Coordinates of C-alpha atoms in Angstrom, one line a residue:
X688 CA 92.3 114.9 77.6
X689 CA 92.1 118.7 77.6
X690 CA 89.5 120.7 75.8
X691 CA 91.9 121.6 73.0
X692 CA 92.2 117.9 72.0
X693 CA 88.5 117.7 71.4
X694 CA 88.2 120.5 68.9
X695 CA 86.6 119.8 65.5
X696 CA 87.0 121.8 62.4
X697 CA 83.9 123.7 61.4
X698 CA 83.5 121.8 58.1
X699 CA 83.1 118.5 60.1
X700 CA 80.6 119.8 62.6
X701 CA 77.6 118.9 60.5
X702 CA 78.8 115.4 59.6
X703 CA 78.2 114.0 63.0
X704 CA 74.9 112.8 64.6
X705 CA 74.2 115.7 67.0
X706 CA 72.3 116.0 70.2
X707 CA 70.5 119.2 71.1
X708 CA 71.0 119.8 74.8
X709 CA 68.7 122.0 76.8
X710 CA 69.9 121.9 80.5
X711 CA 69.9 118.2 81.2
X712 CA 67.6 117.2 78.3
X713 CA 68.8 116.1 74.9
X714 CA 66.8 116.3 71.6
X715 CA 67.8 114.4 68.5
X716 CA 67.8 116.4 65.2
X717 CA 65.9 115.0 62.2
X718 CA 67.4 112.4 60.0
X719 CA 67.2 114.8 57.1
X720 CA 69.2 117.5 58.9
X721 CA 71.9 115.0 59.9
X722 CA 72.4 113.8 56.4
X723 CA 72.5 117.2 54.7
X724 CA 75.7 118.8 53.5
X725 CA 77.4 121.2 55.8
X726 CA 75.6 124.5 55.6
X727 CA 77.5 127.6 54.7
X728 CA 78.5 129.8 57.6
X729 CA 79.1 133.5 57.8
X730 CA 81.0 135.7 60.2
X731 CA 79.3 138.7 61.8
X732 CA 78.3 140.1 65.1
X733 CA 75.5 138.4 67.0
X734 CA 73.6 141.6 67.2
X735 CA 73.8 142.3 63.5
X736 CA 72.7 138.8 62.6
X737 CA 69.9 138.1 65.0
X738 CA 69.2 141.5 66.7
X739 CA 68.6 142.2 70.4
X740 CA 65.1 140.9 70.5
X741 CA 66.0 137.2 70.4
X742 CA 65.6 135.5 73.8
X743 CA 66.9 132.1 73.0
X744 CA 70.3 131.2 71.5
X745 CA 71.2 128.0 69.6
X746 CA 74.8 126.9 70.0
X747 CA 76.8 124.3 68.2
X748 CA 79.8 123.5 70.4
X749 CA 82.1 120.9 68.9
X750 CA 79.2 119.1 67.3
X751 CA 76.9 119.1 70.4
X752 CA 73.9 121.4 70.2
X753 CA 72.7 123.6 73.1
X754 CA 69.7 125.8 73.7
X755 CA 70.2 128.6 76.3
X756 CA 69.2 132.2 76.8
X757 CA 71.0 135.4 76.0
X758 CA 70.7 136.5 79.6
X759 CA 72.7 133.4 80.8
X760 CA 75.4 134.0 78.2
X761 CA 75.9 137.6 79.2
X762 CA 75.4 137.3 82.9
X763 CA 79.1 137.2 83.8
X764 CA 82.2 138.8 82.3
X765 CA 83.6 136.2 80.0
X766 CA 84.4 135.6 76.3
X767 CA 80.8 134.4 75.8
X768 CA 79.5 137.8 77.0
X769 CA 81.8 139.5 74.5
X770 CA 80.5 137.2 71.7
X771 CA 76.8 137.8 72.5
X772 CA 77.0 141.5 73.3
X773 CA 78.4 142.4 69.8
X774 CA 82.0 143.0 70.9
X775 CA 83.3 139.8 69.2
X776 CA 82.5 138.2 65.9
X777 CA 80.7 134.9 65.8
X778 CA 80.2 132.1 63.2
X779 CA 76.6 131.5 62.3
X780 CA 75.4 128.9 59.8
X781 CA 72.4 129.3 57.6
X782 CA 70.3 127.3 60.0
X783 CA 71.0 130.0 62.7
X784 CA 73.3 127.9 64.9
X785 CA 76.2 129.8 66.5
X786 CA 79.3 127.8 65.8
X787 CA 82.0 127.4 68.6
X788 CA 85.0 125.3 67.6
X789 CA 85.5 123.8 71.0
X790 CA 84.9 120.5 72.7
X791 CA 81.3 120.3 74.0
X792 CA 82.0 117.7 76.7
X793 CA 81.9 120.2 79.6
X794 CA 79.9 123.0 78.0
X795 CA 76.8 122.0 80.0
X796 CA 78.9 122.6 83.2
X797 CA 79.9 126.0 81.8
X798 CA 76.3 127.0 81.3
X799 CA 75.3 125.8 84.7
X800 CA 78.0 127.9 86.3
X801 CA 77.0 131.0 84.3
X802 CA 73.4 130.4 85.3
X803 CA 73.9 129.6 89.0
X804 CA 77.4 130.7 89.8
X805 CA 78.0 127.2 91.2
X806 CA 78.5 123.7 89.6
X807 CA 79.4 120.2 90.8
X808 CA 82.9 119.4 89.6
X809 CA 83.3 116.3 87.5
X810 CA 84.6 113.2 89.2
X811 CA 88.3 112.5 89.1
X812 CA 91.3 114.8 88.7
X813 CA 91.3 114.5 84.9
X814 CA 87.8 115.7 84.6
X815 CA 88.5 118.7 86.7
X816 CA 91.5 119.5 84.7
X817 CA 89.5 119.4 81.5
X818 CA 86.8 121.7 82.9
X819 CA 89.6 124.1 84.1
X820 CA 90.9 124.3 80.6
X821 CA 87.5 125.2 79.3
X822 CA 87.0 127.8 82.0
X823 CA 90.3 129.4 81.1
X824 CA 89.4 129.4 77.4
X825 CA 86.0 131.1 78.0
X826 CA 87.7 133.5 80.5
X827 CA 85.3 132.6 83.4
X828 CA 87.5 133.5 86.4
X829 CA 85.1 132.2 89.1
X830 CA 85.0 128.8 87.5
X831 CA 88.8 128.8 87.1
X832 CA 89.1 129.4 90.9
X833 CA 86.5 126.8 91.7
X834 CA 88.4 124.1 89.7
X835 CA 91.8 125.1 91.1
X836 CA 90.3 124.9 94.6
X837 CA 89.0 121.4 93.9
X838 CA 92.4 120.3 92.7
X839 CA 94.0 121.7 95.8
X840 CA 91.6 120.0 98.1
X841 CA 92.3 116.7 96.3
X842 CA 96.0 117.2 97.0
X843 CA 95.4 117.9 100.7
X844 CA 93.1 115.0 101.2
X845 CA 94.5 112.4 103.6
X846 CA 96.0 109.4 101.9
X847 CA 96.3 107.3 105.1
X848 CA 93.9 107.6 108.1
X849 CA 94.8 105.7 111.3
X850 CA 92.0 105.4 114.0
X851 CA 93.0 105.9 117.6
X852 CA 91.1 103.5 120.0
X853 CA 89.1 105.3 122.7
X854 CA 87.6 102.2 124.3
X855 CA 87.6 98.4 124.3
X856 CA 84.1 98.4 122.7
X857 CA 85.3 100.6 119.9
X858 CA 88.2 98.3 119.2
X859 CA 86.0 95.3 119.0
X860 CA 83.6 97.1 116.7
X861 CA 86.3 98.3 114.4
X862 CA 87.9 94.9 114.1
X863 CA 84.7 93.0 113.6
X864 CA 83.4 95.4 111.0
X865 CA 86.6 95.5 109.0
X866 CA 86.9 93.1 106.0
X867 CA 90.6 93.8 105.7
X868 CA 93.4 92.5 108.0
X869 CA 94.0 94.6 111.0
X870 CA 97.3 95.6 112.7
X871 CA 97.2 97.3 116.1
X872 CA 100.0 98.9 118.0
X873 CA 99.4 99.5 121.7
X874 CA 101.9 101.9 123.3
X875 CA 101.6 103.6 126.6
X876 CA 104.8 104.7 128.2
X877 CA 103.2 105.8 131.4
X878 CA 102.3 102.2 132.3
X879 CA 105.8 101.5 133.6
X880 CA 106.3 101.0 137.3
X881 CA 110.1 101.0 137.1
X882 CA 112.7 103.0 135.3
X883 CA 113.6 102.2 131.7
X884 CA 116.8 100.7 130.4
X885 CA 119.1 103.0 128.4
X886 CA 117.8 101.8 125.0
X887 CA 114.2 101.5 125.8
X888 CA 113.1 104.9 124.7
X889 CA 114.9 104.5 121.4
X890 CA 113.3 101.1 120.8
X891 CA 109.8 102.5 121.6
X892 CA 110.3 105.2 119.0
X893 CA 111.5 102.6 116.5
X894 CA 108.3 100.6 117.0
X895 CA 106.2 103.7 116.4
X896 CA 108.2 104.6 113.3
X897 CA 107.9 101.1 111.9
X898 CA 104.1 101.3 112.5
X899 CA 104.0 104.5 110.5
X900 CA 106.0 103.0 107.6
X901 CA 103.9 99.9 107.4
X902 CA 100.7 102.0 107.5
X903 CA 101.9 103.9 104.4
X904 CA 103.2 100.8 102.6
X905 CA 100.0 98.8 103.1
X906 CA 97.5 101.6 103.1
X907 CA 94.3 100.3 101.5
X908 CA 95.1 96.7 102.1
X909 CA 95.4 96.6 105.9
X910 CA 93.6 98.7 108.6
X911 CA 96.2 100.1 111.1
X912 CA 94.9 101.3 114.4
X913 CA 96.6 102.8 117.5
X914 CA 95.8 102.1 121.1
X915 CA 97.2 104.5 123.7
X916 CA 95.0 103.5 126.7
X917 CA 95.8 99.8 127.0
X918 CA 97.7 98.0 129.8
X919 CA 100.9 97.2 127.9
X920 CA 103.8 99.5 127.2
X921 CA 104.4 98.3 123.7
X922 CA 102.5 95.4 122.0
X923 CA 101.6 94.5 118.5
X924 CA 98.4 92.6 117.6
X925 CA 97.4 91.1 114.2
X926 CA 93.9 90.2 113.1
X927 CA 92.4 88.6 110.1
X928 CA 88.7 87.9 109.3
X929 CA 87.7 89.4 112.6
X930 CA 90.0 87.1 114.7
X931 CA 93.3 87.7 116.4
X932 CA 96.1 85.9 114.6
X933 CA 99.2 86.8 116.5
X934 CA 100.6 89.1 119.2
X935 CA 104.1 90.4 119.6
X936 CA 104.9 92.0 123.0
X937 CA 108.0 94.1 123.1
X938 CA 108.5 94.7 126.9
X939 CA 110.2 92.7 129.7
X940 CA 111.4 93.2 133.2
X941 CA 115.2 93.0 133.8
X942 CA 117.5 93.3 136.9
X943 CA 120.3 95.7 136.9
X944 CA 122.4 95.6 140.1
X945 CA 119.5 94.3 142.1
X946 CA 117.1 96.9 140.7
X947 CA 114.2 96.2 138.5
X948 CA 114.0 98.0 135.1
X949 CA 111.6 97.8 132.2
X950 CA 113.1 97.0 128.8
X951 CA 111.5 97.7 125.5
X952 CA 112.8 95.7 122.5
X953 CA 112.4 96.2 118.8
X954 CA 111.7 92.8 117.1
X955 CA 111.6 94.3 113.6
X956 CA 111.8 91.1 111.6
X957 CA 109.1 89.4 113.6
X958 CA 106.7 92.4 113.2
X959 CA 107.3 92.3 109.4
X960 CA 106.7 88.6 109.3
X961 CA 103.4 88.8 111.2
X962 CA 102.2 91.7 109.0
X963 CA 102.8 89.6 105.9
X964 CA 101.1 86.6 107.5
X965 CA 98.0 88.8 108.2
X966 CA 97.9 89.7 104.5
X967 CA 97.0 86.0 103.8
X968 CA 93.6 86.9 105.2
X969 CA 93.2 89.8 102.8
X970 CA 90.6 88.1 100.7
X971 CA 88.2 85.1 101.0
X972 CA 88.5 82.2 101.2
X973 CA 90.9 82.2 104.2
X974 CA 94.2 80.4 103.7
X975 CA 94.2 76.6 104.1
X976 CA 96.0 74.7 106.9
X977 CA 99.0 73.9 104.6
X978 CA 99.7 77.5 103.9
X979 CA 99.2 78.5 107.6
X980 CA 101.6 75.7 108.7
X981 CA 104.3 76.9 106.3
X982 CA 104.1 80.4 107.7
X983 CA 104.3 79.4 111.4
X984 CA 107.5 80.0 113.3
X985 CA 108.7 76.8 115.0
X986 CA 111.8 77.7 117.0
X987 CA 113.0 76.9 120.4
X988 CA 112.4 79.2 123.4
X989 CA 115.7 80.9 123.5
X990 CA 117.2 84.2 124.4
X991 CA 114.8 86.7 125.9
X992 CA 111.8 85.8 123.7
X993 CA 109.2 83.1 124.1
X994 CA 106.5 81.9 121.7
X995 CA 103.2 80.2 122.6
X996 CA 99.9 79.4 120.9
X997 CA 96.4 79.7 122.3
X998 CA 94.1 76.8 121.9
X999 CA 94.8 73.0 121.6
X1000 CA 98.3 72.6 120.4
X1001 CA 98.2 69.6 118.0
X1002 CA 96.1 66.5 117.4
X1003 CA 94.5 67.7 114.2
X1004 CA 93.1 71.0 115.5
X1005 CA 92.5 73.6 112.8
X1006 CA 95.4 76.0 112.7
X1007 CA 93.0 78.9 112.1
X1008 CA 91.8 78.5 115.7
X1009 CA 95.3 79.3 117.1
X1010 CA 96.8 82.6 118.0
X1011 CA 100.6 83.0 117.8
X1012 CA 101.9 85.0 120.7
X1013 CA 105.5 86.1 120.9
X1014 CA 106.4 87.6 124.2
X1015 CA 109.6 89.0 125.7
X1016 CA 109.9 87.0 129.0
X1017 CA 108.7 88.8 132.1
X1018 CA 112.0 88.2 133.7
X1019 CA 115.5 88.3 132.3
X1020 CA 118.4 88.6 134.7
X1021 CA 122.1 88.4 134.6
X1022 CA 122.0 85.2 136.7
X1023 CA 118.6 83.9 135.4
X1024 CA 116.8 84.3 138.7
X1025 CA 113.0 84.4 138.7
X1026 CA 111.3 87.6 139.8
X1027 CA 111.2 88.0 143.6
X1028 CA 114.4 86.0 144.3

């Protein structure tokens, strides 16, 4: 709501219960004054009406009453200085209140800026926009620039912050302290002992790009962290309630004409699935065993992927104590030979 939408006609100003504001203090007018009919007002210059000897000024801004000094009102070049230096006519009622047909919501901030040349901006973008409209109306250029700077800083503020792990202790501290699910991507291309297959670099970039997309899509609901100092080349980890839920490793060793190579894969569907499963731990209480059982992947160990679970496999063990691990096999050859043969 801008300042213009708050304006009250002058004939309605005296019909409201008014608060007299002096800095941060408010004084209630007498019951008799609040019930009286609207006093007649006249138009004249401030100097002609009250003279230059008056130190204090009484202002009625949109039904809210303010006490301030003439020195404050004329300290900076503004419309208020023109009003109270005799250059602009003002409305004065028979009680001696200067009438300003403007919303009084942010006028205290206006006076604070005139007094101190600094002011704390109101919270929220809408509040700053309202104060900006008032500053433009009163022609207070410094306050206009302050509000515009606050709006610009709000635009430039980061919407998504992704921590980068610097040590194992830092990782543990982040995960244990976080109340949200956590998704970690570990990628370290320099860990490779062999050459990469032709598609490995592209797949590594695809994993990183997917991480960035997920962090934007679920920002605020999931904490995404990066690890560039770990021992793997490309590995995803998923945490909920401070415990590891699943792990998806995207690397394998392959043979190409008797030569070992490192292969990086991009299991996009599985990464999406585990991210959504982690969201089950977004709020307390944690999901029950039935829901966890329904989200588990039970498929045969086929192709180049394998899946295993940490902890006792069955026999009534709580599913929340298991960690799903999906690994690309450490060997995958054209004739299915183990490594070293």
